[in-house]
Amino acid sequence: CAVMYRVILTWGNYILRTKTIYMSMFNLQLILLLSFQKFSCNDKYRSFFYNITNTPSDQPLPAYLSFLAGGMSGMTATAATYPLDLARGRISGKLKMEGKQRHYNGIIRTILVTAKEEGVLALYKGVTPTVLGAMPYEGIKFGTVALMENLFPAEKKINPETGKLEKPSIWRKLCFGGMGGVMAGIITYPNDTVRRMLQLQGSRGTETVYNGYWDCVRQIYAKYGIKRFYNGAFINIIRMAPNTAVQFGSYELLKRASDDYF
C-alpha cells in the first residue's frame, strides 16, 4: 500500500508539474472549436451547392460536391484557429529546457513569446501545408461519409405513431464517420508530418531551418528517407477512427435534438 501511495503521489506531482491536465483541457477545447466550425461550415457549403445545382433537398449531393464542401469547411476552420494549433504544437513538442523551466509555458504565453521573438507572422508558420492539407483531409472525410450514404442508402420507414419518417440508426453515422477518418488519415499523413516540422522550426531548442514547404520535404527525405513521413501513422489511424466516428455521431445526435428548436 505504501508503494502504491508513493506511485500515485509521484504521478500526481508529475501531472501538476507538467500541466498535463491543462493541456488536455486545451486540446479538448481546440477540438470542440474546430469541430463546431467544420460541421457548421460544411452545412453552409452543402446548402450553397444544393442551391446552385438545383438539387432537390431529399436527394443526396454528388460525391465530388460533398468532397468539395468538406474540404472548404476544413480550410475555413483551420485558417481561423491556426495560431492556437501552433501554440499547442510548440508546447507539446520536445523543446530545449533551461534548468527546470520549459520555454513555452501556457497557451497565451507561447503566442506572446512567439510573436515577440519571431514576429506576428511566425504565428502562421506552417499554415500553408496545414490549410492545403485540410482540403484533402476534410474533403476525404466528409466525402467518404457522403459516398457511403449514397452507396448504402438508409431504409425509409414511417413511424406509425407520429406519421413522420424515422431517422436512420445513429450507429450508421458512427461507422461511416470512422471509415472517413481512416481514409483521410492514411492519405494525408505525410503532409501532417511536414506541417509539424515547419511549426517547430525557429522555436527554442530547434536548429533546423526550412525554406518553405518543398524544402522541408526535401530535407526530411534526404536525411531520414520516405519512412520518416509515416512515423506514427499507425497510431494516428487508430486514433482517428473513433475520433471521427464520435464527431459525426455526436453532431447527428445534436442535430436531431435541436430539430424542434431551429
PDB file of N, CA, C and O in Angstrom, residues 84-148:
ATOM      1  N   LEU A  84      -3.630  28.947 -32.474  1.00  0.00           N
ATOM      2  CA  LEU A  84      -3.822  28.073 -31.311  1.00  0.00           C
ATOM      3  C   LEU A  84      -3.210  26.700 -31.566  1.00  0.00           C
ATOM      4  O   LEU A  84      -2.623  26.088 -30.668  1.00  0.00           O
ATOM      5  N   ASP A  85      -3.326  26.220 -32.791  1.00  0.00           N
ATOM      6  CA  ASP A  85      -2.756  24.920 -33.140  1.00  0.00           C
ATOM      7  C   ASP A  85      -1.233  24.975 -33.089  1.00  0.00           C
ATOM      8  O   ASP A  85      -0.579  24.031 -32.638  1.00  0.00           O
ATOM      9  N   LEU A  86      -0.656  26.080 -33.547  1.00  0.00           N
ATOM     10  CA  LEU A  86       0.795  26.246 -33.497  1.00  0.00           C
ATOM     11  C   LEU A  86       1.281  26.266 -32.050  1.00  0.00           C
ATOM     12  O   LEU A  86       2.286  25.644 -31.716  1.00  0.00           O
ATOM     13  N   ALA A  87       0.564  26.986 -31.183  1.00  0.00           N
ATOM     14  CA  ALA A  87       0.948  27.041 -29.774  1.00  0.00           C
ATOM     15  C   ALA A  87       0.893  25.656 -29.140  1.00  0.00           C
ATOM     16  O   ALA A  87       1.787  25.273 -28.377  1.00  0.00           O
ATOM     17  N   ARG A  88      -0.128  24.898 -29.461  1.00  0.00           N
ATOM     18  CA  ARG A  88      -0.236  23.542 -28.928  1.00  0.00           C
ATOM     19  C   ARG A  88       0.937  22.686 -29.387  1.00  0.00           C
ATOM     20  O   ARG A  88       1.516  21.925 -28.608  1.00  0.00           O
ATOM     21  N   GLY A  89       1.306  22.810 -30.662  1.00  0.00           N
ATOM     22  CA  GLY A  89       2.416  22.028 -31.191  1.00  0.00           C
ATOM     23  C   GLY A  89       3.732  22.367 -30.526  1.00  0.00           C
ATOM     24  O   GLY A  89       4.554  21.481 -30.247  1.00  0.00           O
ATOM     25  N   ARG A  90       3.956  23.636 -30.227  1.00  0.00           N
ATOM     26  CA  ARG A  90       5.214  24.033 -29.606  1.00  0.00           C
ATOM     27  C   ARG A  90       5.291  23.616 -28.145  1.00  0.00           C
ATOM     28  O   ARG A  90       6.355  23.264 -27.646  1.00  0.00           O
ATOM     29  N   ILE A  91       4.178  23.670 -27.458  1.00  0.00           N
ATOM     30  CA  ILE A  91       4.182  23.270 -26.049  1.00  0.00           C
ATOM     31  C   ILE A  91       4.397  21.772 -25.914  1.00  0.00           C
ATOM     32  O   ILE A  91       5.142  21.302 -25.053  1.00  0.00           O
ATOM     33  N   SER A  92       3.750  21.006 -26.772  1.00  0.00           N
ATOM     34  CA  SER A  92       3.835  19.548 -26.671  1.00  0.00           C
ATOM     35  C   SER A  92       5.078  18.993 -27.340  1.00  0.00           C
ATOM     36  O   SER A  92       5.422  17.831 -27.129  1.00  0.00           O
ATOM     37  N   GLY A  93       5.778  19.810 -28.150  1.00  0.00           N
ATOM     38  CA  GLY A  93       6.988  19.351 -28.824  1.00  0.00           C
ATOM     39  C   GLY A  93       8.129  19.163 -27.842  1.00  0.00           C
ATOM     40  O   GLY A  93       8.170  19.748 -26.759  1.00  0.00           O
ATOM     41  N   LYS A  94       9.107  18.366 -28.221  1.00  0.00           N
ATOM     42  CA  LYS A  94      10.268  18.113 -27.360  1.00  0.00           C
ATOM     43  C   LYS A  94      11.273  19.241 -27.550  1.00  0.00           C
ATOM     44  O   LYS A  94      12.247  19.119 -28.305  1.00  0.00           O
ATOM     45  N   LEU A  95      11.026  20.343 -26.843  1.00  0.00           N
ATOM     46  CA  LEU A  95      11.861  21.513 -26.997  1.00  0.00           C
ATOM     47  C   LEU A  95      12.911  21.582 -25.886  1.00  0.00           C
ATOM     48  O   LEU A  95      12.788  20.969 -24.843  1.00  0.00           O
ATOM     49  N   LYS A  96      13.914  22.393 -26.123  1.00  0.00           N
ATOM     50  CA  LYS A  96      15.020  22.530 -25.183  1.00  0.00           C
ATOM     51  C   LYS A  96      14.548  23.095 -23.856  1.00  0.00           C
ATOM     52  O   LYS A  96      13.636  23.904 -23.799  1.00  0.00           O
ATOM     53  N   MET A  97      15.180  22.671 -22.780  1.00  0.00           N
ATOM     54  CA  MET A  97      14.822  23.132 -21.450  1.00  0.00           C
ATOM     55  C   MET A  97      15.955  23.997 -20.891  1.00  0.00           C
ATOM     56  O   MET A  97      17.113  23.735 -21.144  1.00  0.00           O
ATOM     57  N   GLU A  98      15.614  25.020 -20.141  1.00  0.00           N
ATOM     58  CA  GLU A  98      16.589  25.818 -19.410  1.00  0.00           C
ATOM     59  C   GLU A  98      16.368  25.556 -17.930  1.00  0.00           C
ATOM     60  O   GLU A  98      15.388  25.999 -17.338  1.00  0.00           O
ATOM     61  N   GLY A  99      17.303  24.840 -17.292  1.00  0.00           N
ATOM     62  CA  GLY A  99      17.099  24.462 -15.903  1.00  0.00           C
ATOM     63  C   GLY A  99      15.897  23.552 -15.808  1.00  0.00           C
ATOM     64  O   GLY A  99      15.822  22.516 -16.440  1.00  0.00           O
ATOM     65  N   LYS A 100      14.913  23.971 -15.024  1.00  0.00           N
ATOM     66  CA  LYS A 100      13.690  23.201 -14.872  1.00  0.00           C
ATOM     67  C   LYS A 100      12.503  23.926 -15.465  1.00  0.00           C
ATOM     68  O   LYS A 100      11.363  23.542 -15.241  1.00  0.00           O
ATOM     69  N   GLN A 101      12.764  24.983 -16.213  1.00  0.00           N
ATOM     70  CA  GLN A 101      11.677  25.769 -16.775  1.00  0.00           C
ATOM     71  C   GLN A 101      11.511  25.470 -18.262  1.00  0.00           C
ATOM     72  O   GLN A 101      12.474  25.500 -19.020  1.00  0.00           O
ATOM     73  N   ARG A 102      10.309  25.177 -18.653  1.00  0.00           N
ATOM     74  CA  ARG A 102      10.023  24.982 -20.073  1.00  0.00           C
ATOM     75  C   ARG A 102       9.905  26.356 -20.725  1.00  0.00           C
ATOM     76  O   ARG A 102       9.327  27.286 -20.185  1.00  0.00           O
ATOM     77  N   HIS A 103      10.463  26.497 -21.917  1.00  0.00           N
ATOM     78  CA  HIS A 103      10.442  27.784 -22.600  1.00  0.00           C
ATOM     79  C   HIS A 103       9.019  28.250 -22.863  1.00  0.00           C
ATOM     80  O   HIS A 103       8.698  29.417 -22.688  1.00  0.00           O
ATOM     81  N   TYR A 104       8.181  27.340 -23.314  1.00  0.00           N
ATOM     82  CA  TYR A 104       6.807  27.693 -23.656  1.00  0.00           C
ATOM     83  C   TYR A 104       5.897  27.167 -22.552  1.00  0.00           C
ATOM     84  O   TYR A 104       5.664  25.968 -22.442  1.00  0.00           O
ATOM     85  N   ASN A 105       5.392  28.085 -21.758  1.00  0.00           N
ATOM     86  CA  ASN A 105       4.636  27.710 -20.565  1.00  0.00           C
ATOM     87  C   ASN A 105       3.255  28.361 -20.629  1.00  0.00           C
ATOM     88  O   ASN A 105       3.062  29.484 -20.200  1.00  0.00           O
ATOM     89  N   GLY A 106       2.278  27.641 -21.183  1.00  0.00           N
ATOM     90  CA  GLY A 106       0.934  28.185 -21.311  1.00  0.00           C
ATOM     91  C   GLY A 106       0.646  28.662 -22.718  1.00  0.00           C
ATOM     92  O   GLY A 106       1.546  29.086 -23.459  1.00  0.00           O
ATOM     93  N   ILE A 107      -0.617  28.592 -23.106  1.00  0.00           N
ATOM     94  CA  ILE A 107      -1.013  28.931 -24.473  1.00  0.00           C
ATOM     95  C   ILE A 107      -0.779  30.409 -24.786  1.00  0.00           C
ATOM     96  O   ILE A 107      -0.134  30.760 -25.779  1.00  0.00           O
ATOM     97  N   ILE A 108      -1.289  31.287 -23.910  1.00  0.00           N
ATOM     98  CA  ILE A 108      -1.168  32.724 -24.154  1.00  0.00           C
ATOM     99  C   ILE A 108       0.298  33.136 -24.159  1.00  0.00           C
ATOM    100  O   ILE A 108       0.742  33.911 -25.029  1.00  0.00           O
ATOM    101  N   ARG A 109       1.077  32.623 -23.189  1.00  0.00           N
ATOM    102  CA  ARG A 109       2.491  32.966 -23.122  1.00  0.00           C
ATOM    103  C   ARG A 109       3.230  32.486 -24.370  1.00  0.00           C
ATOM    104  O   ARG A 109       4.098  33.183 -24.888  1.00  0.00           O
ATOM    105  N   THR A 110       2.890  31.306 -24.841  1.00  0.00           N
ATOM    106  CA  THR A 110       3.537  30.788 -26.044  1.00  0.00           C
ATOM    107  C   THR A 110       3.265  31.682 -27.241  1.00  0.00           C
ATOM    108  O   THR A 110       4.177  31.994 -28.026  1.00  0.00           O
ATOM    109  N   ILE A 111       2.026  32.120 -27.395  1.00  0.00           N
ATOM    110  CA  ILE A 111       1.677  33.010 -28.508  1.00  0.00           C
ATOM    111  C   ILE A 111       2.412  34.337 -28.380  1.00  0.00           C
ATOM    112  O   ILE A 111       2.970  34.855 -29.359  1.00  0.00           O
ATOM    113  N   LEU A 112       2.455  34.901 -27.164  1.00  0.00           N
ATOM    114  CA  LEU A 112       3.116  36.189 -26.951  1.00  0.00           C
ATOM    115  C   LEU A 112       4.628  36.090 -27.174  1.00  0.00           C
ATOM    116  O   LEU A 112       5.228  36.969 -27.810  1.00  0.00           O
ATOM    117  N   VAL A 113       5.249  35.025 -26.644  1.00  0.00           N
ATOM    118  CA  VAL A 113       6.687  34.841 -26.815  1.00  0.00           C
ATOM    119  C   VAL A 113       7.037  34.654 -28.285  1.00  0.00           C
ATOM    120  O   VAL A 113       8.011  35.222 -28.797  1.00  0.00           O
ATOM    121  N   THR A 114       6.237  33.855 -28.983  1.00  0.00           N
ATOM    122  CA  THR A 114       6.479  33.618 -30.411  1.00  0.00           C
ATOM    123  C   THR A 114       6.370  34.913 -31.206  1.00  0.00           C
ATOM    124  O   THR A 114       7.221  35.217 -32.047  1.00  0.00           O
ATOM    125  N   ALA A 115       5.316  35.684 -30.940  1.00  0.00           N
ATOM    126  CA  ALA A 115       5.127  36.946 -31.663  1.00  0.00           C
ATOM    127  C   ALA A 115       6.228  37.951 -31.344  1.00  0.00           C
ATOM    128  O   ALA A 115       6.689  38.693 -32.233  1.00  0.00           O
ATOM    129  N   LYS A 116       6.684  37.979 -30.087  1.00  0.00           N
ATOM    130  CA  LYS A 116       7.712  38.933 -29.681  1.00  0.00           C
ATOM    131  C   LYS A 116       9.073  38.586 -30.263  1.00  0.00           C
ATOM    132  O   LYS A 116       9.796  39.464 -30.751  1.00  0.00           O
ATOM    133  N   GLU A 117       9.442  37.304 -30.216  1.00  0.00           N
ATOM    134  CA  GLU A 117      10.780  36.898 -30.633  1.00  0.00           C
ATOM    135  C   GLU A 117      10.897  36.653 -32.132  1.00  0.00           C
ATOM    136  O   GLU A 117      11.976  36.836 -32.706  1.00  0.00           O
ATOM    137  N   GLU A 118       9.812  36.241 -32.771  1.00  0.00           N
ATOM    138  CA  GLU A 118       9.892  35.870 -34.184  1.00  0.00           C
ATOM    139  C   GLU A 118       8.992  36.700 -35.089  1.00  0.00           C
ATOM    140  O   GLU A 118       9.001  36.529 -36.297  1.00  0.00           O
ATOM    141  N   GLY A 119       8.165  37.570 -34.484  1.00  0.00           N
ATOM    142  CA  GLY A 119       7.243  38.373 -35.285  1.00  0.00           C
ATOM    143  C   GLY A 119       5.858  37.755 -35.323  1.00  0.00           C
ATOM    144  O   GLY A 119       5.687  36.548 -35.124  1.00  0.00           O
ATOM    145  N   VAL A 120       4.862  38.606 -35.597  1.00  0.00           N
ATOM    146  CA  VAL A 120       3.472  38.145 -35.609  1.00  0.00           C
ATOM    147  C   VAL A 120       3.248  37.094 -36.682  1.00  0.00           C
ATOM    148  O   VAL A 120       2.494  36.131 -36.486  1.00  0.00           O
ATOM    149  N   LEU A 121       3.910  37.252 -37.817  1.00  0.00           N
ATOM    150  CA  LEU A 121       3.721  36.292 -38.908  1.00  0.00           C
ATOM    151  C   LEU A 121       4.205  34.891 -38.532  1.00  0.00           C
ATOM    152  O   LEU A 121       3.812  33.913 -39.169  1.00  0.00           O
ATOM    153  N   ALA A 122       5.060  34.804 -37.497  1.00  0.00           N
ATOM    154  CA  ALA A 122       5.536  33.492 -37.062  1.00  0.00           C
ATOM    155  C   ALA A 122       4.401  32.638 -36.516  1.00  0.00           C
ATOM    156  O   ALA A 122       4.514  31.410 -36.469  1.00  0.00           O
ATOM    157  N   LEU A 123       3.315  33.281 -36.093  1.00  0.00           N
ATOM    158  CA  LEU A 123       2.161  32.528 -35.600  1.00  0.00           C
ATOM    159  C   LEU A 123       1.508  31.710 -36.708  1.00  0.00           C
ATOM    160  O   LEU A 123       0.667  30.854 -36.436  1.00  0.00           O
ATOM    161  N   TYR A 124       1.895  31.999 -37.946  1.00  0.00           N
ATOM    162  CA  TYR A 124       1.321  31.277 -39.085  1.00  0.00           C
ATOM    163  C   TYR A 124       2.374  30.442 -39.811  1.00  0.00           C
ATOM    164  O   TYR A 124       2.192  30.101 -40.979  1.00  0.00           O
ATOM    165  N   LYS A 125       3.463  30.117 -39.094  1.00  0.00           N
ATOM    166  CA  LYS A 125       4.451  29.217 -39.684  1.00  0.00           C
ATOM    167  C   LYS A 125       3.813  27.856 -39.922  1.00  0.00           C
ATOM    168  O   LYS A 125       3.224  27.278 -39.029  1.00  0.00           O
ATOM    169  N   GLY A 126       3.967  27.363 -41.132  1.00  0.00           N
ATOM    170  CA  GLY A 126       3.375  26.073 -41.460  1.00  0.00           C
ATOM    171  C   GLY A 126       1.915  26.146 -41.826  1.00  0.00           C
ATOM    172  O   GLY A 126       1.270  25.111 -42.005  1.00  0.00           O
ATOM    173  N   VAL A 127       1.364  27.380 -41.951  1.00  0.00           N
ATOM    174  CA  VAL A 127      -0.065  27.489 -42.244  1.00  0.00           C
ATOM    175  C   VAL A 127      -0.399  26.982 -43.642  1.00  0.00           C
ATOM    176  O   VAL A 127      -1.485  26.439 -43.868  1.00  0.00           O
ATOM    177  N   THR A 128       0.542  27.145 -44.588  1.00  0.00           N
ATOM    178  CA  THR A 128       0.262  26.720 -45.967  1.00  0.00           C
ATOM    179  C   THR A 128      -0.016  25.226 -46.062  1.00  0.00           C
ATOM    180  O   THR A 128      -1.067  24.824 -46.579  1.00  0.00           O
ATOM    181  N   PRO A 129       0.908  24.354 -45.590  1.00  0.00           N
ATOM    182  CA  PRO A 129       0.585  22.924 -45.662  1.00  0.00           C
ATOM    183  C   PRO A 129      -0.602  22.535 -44.797  1.00  0.00           C
ATOM    184  O   PRO A 129      -1.311  21.576 -45.100  1.00  0.00           O
ATOM    185  N   THR A 130      -0.819  23.275 -43.699  1.00  0.00           N
ATOM    186  CA  THR A 130      -1.937  22.946 -42.826  1.00  0.00           C
ATOM    187  C   THR A 130      -3.268  23.226 -43.502  1.00  0.00           C
ATOM    188  O   THR A 130      -4.173  22.391 -43.508  1.00  0.00           O
ATOM    189  N   VAL A 131      -3.385  24.431 -44.093  1.00  0.00           N
ATOM    190  CA  VAL A 131      -4.629  24.795 -44.775  1.00  0.00           C
ATOM    191  C   VAL A 131      -4.832  23.952 -46.025  1.00  0.00           C
ATOM    192  O   VAL A 131      -5.935  23.459 -46.293  1.00  0.00           O
ATOM    193  N   LEU A 132      -3.756  23.782 -46.801  1.00  0.00           N
ATOM    194  CA  LEU A 132      -3.872  22.963 -48.009  1.00  0.00           C
ATOM    195  C   LEU A 132      -4.127  21.504 -47.647  1.00  0.00           C
ATOM    196  O   LEU A 132      -4.840  20.802 -48.374  1.00  0.00           O
ATOM    197  N   GLY A 133      -3.541  21.057 -46.536  1.00  0.00           N
ATOM    198  CA  GLY A 133      -3.773  19.688 -46.095  1.00  0.00           C
ATOM    199  C   GLY A 133      -5.185  19.474 -45.595  1.00  0.00           C
ATOM    200  O   GLY A 133      -5.716  18.365 -45.671  1.00  0.00           O
ATOM    201  N   ALA A 134      -5.798  20.550 -45.077  1.00  0.00           N
ATOM    202  CA  ALA A 134      -7.172  20.437 -44.594  1.00  0.00           C
ATOM    203  C   ALA A 134      -8.148  20.188 -45.739  1.00  0.00           C
ATOM    204  O   ALA A 134      -9.192  19.563 -45.535  1.00  0.00           O
ATOM    205  N   MET A 135      -7.792  20.669 -46.922  1.00  0.00           N
ATOM    206  CA  MET A 135      -8.677  20.484 -48.082  1.00  0.00           C
ATOM    207  C   MET A 135      -8.855  19.003 -48.420  1.00  0.00           C
ATOM    208  O   MET A 135      -9.983  18.493 -48.417  1.00  0.00           O
ATOM    209  N   PRO A 136      -7.784  18.258 -48.673  1.00  0.00           N
ATOM    210  CA  PRO A 136      -7.991  16.830 -48.949  1.00  0.00           C
ATOM    211  C   PRO A 136      -8.416  16.044 -47.726  1.00  0.00           C
ATOM    212  O   PRO A 136      -9.213  15.107 -47.836  1.00  0.00           O
ATOM    213  N   TYR A 137      -7.889  16.398 -46.541  1.00  0.00           N
ATOM    214  CA  TYR A 137      -8.208  15.625 -45.337  1.00  0.00           C
ATOM    215  C   TYR A 137      -9.700  15.699 -45.017  1.00  0.00           C
ATOM    216  O   TYR A 137     -10.375  14.672 -44.909  1.00  0.00           O
ATOM    217  N   GLU A 138     -10.207  16.918 -44.867  1.00  0.00           N
ATOM    218  CA  GLU A 138     -11.625  17.065 -44.548  1.00  0.00           C
ATOM    219  C   GLU A 138     -12.495  16.679 -45.741  1.00  0.00           C
ATOM    220  O   GLU A 138     -13.593  16.155 -45.570  1.00  0.00           O
ATOM    221  N   GLY A 139     -11.989  16.943 -46.950  1.00  0.00           N
ATOM    222  CA  GLY A 139     -12.744  16.551 -48.135  1.00  0.00           C
ATOM    223  C   GLY A 139     -12.922  15.046 -48.219  1.00  0.00           C
ATOM    224  O   GLY A 139     -14.024  14.546 -48.488  1.00  0.00           O
ATOM    225  N   ILE A 140     -11.834  14.309 -47.974  1.00  0.00           N
ATOM    226  CA  ILE A 140     -11.902  12.847 -47.995  1.00  0.00           C
ATOM    227  C   ILE A 140     -12.809  12.345 -46.878  1.00  0.00           C
ATOM    228  O   ILE A 140     -13.610  11.417 -47.068  1.00  0.00           O
ATOM    229  N   LYS A 141     -12.702  12.967 -45.706  1.00  0.00           N
ATOM    230  CA  LYS A 141     -13.504  12.539 -44.551  1.00  0.00           C
ATOM    231  C   LYS A 141     -14.994  12.725 -44.822  1.00  0.00           C
ATOM    232  O   LYS A 141     -15.782  11.776 -44.726  1.00  0.00           O
ATOM    233  N   PHE A 142     -15.387  13.951 -45.173  1.00  0.00           N
ATOM    234  CA  PHE A 142     -16.798  14.215 -45.439  1.00  0.00           C
ATOM    235  C   PHE A 142     -17.259  13.526 -46.723  1.00  0.00           C
ATOM    236  O   PHE A 142     -18.397  13.054 -46.813  1.00  0.00           O
ATOM    237  N   GLY A 143     -16.371  13.489 -47.718  1.00  0.00           N
ATOM    238  CA  GLY A 143     -16.721  12.845 -48.982  1.00  0.00           C
ATOM    239  C   GLY A 143     -16.942  11.357 -48.825  1.00  0.00           C
ATOM    240  O   GLY A 143     -17.845  10.783 -49.443  1.00  0.00           O
ATOM    241  N   THR A 144     -16.114  10.701 -48.001  1.00  0.00           N
ATOM    242  CA  THR A 144     -16.276   9.266 -47.757  1.00  0.00           C
ATOM    243  C   THR A 144     -17.599   8.973 -47.071  1.00  0.00           C
ATOM    244  O   THR A 144     -18.314   8.022 -47.421  1.00  0.00           O
ATOM    245  N   VAL A 145     -17.948   9.801 -46.074  1.00  0.00           N
ATOM    246  CA  VAL A 145     -19.223   9.612 -45.383  1.00  0.00           C
ATOM    247  C   VAL A 145     -20.391   9.768 -46.348  1.00  0.00           C
ATOM    248  O   VAL A 145     -21.333   8.960 -46.361  1.00  0.00           O
ATOM    249  N   ALA A 146     -20.334  10.813 -47.193  1.00  0.00           N
ATOM    250  CA  ALA A 146     -21.403  11.035 -48.172  1.00  0.00           C
ATOM    251  C   ALA A 146     -21.465   9.895 -49.185  1.00  0.00           C
ATOM    252  O   ALA A 146     -22.556   9.455 -49.576  1.00  0.00           O
ATOM    253  N   LEU A 147     -20.283   9.416 -49.613  1.00  0.00           N
ATOM    254  CA  LEU A 147     -20.247   8.314 -50.573  1.00  0.00           C
ATOM    255  C   LEU A 147     -20.854   7.050 -49.981  1.00  0.00           C
ATOM    256  O   LEU A 147     -21.630   6.344 -50.652  1.00  0.00           O
ATOM    257  N   MET A 148     -20.531   6.738 -48.729  1.00  0.00           N
ATOM    258  CA  MET A 148     -21.081   5.555 -48.080  1.00  0.00           C
ATOM    259  C   MET A 148     -22.594   5.675 -47.923  1.00  0.00           C
ATOM    260  O   MET A 148     -23.329   4.685 -48.067  1.00  0.00           O
TER     261      MET A 148
END
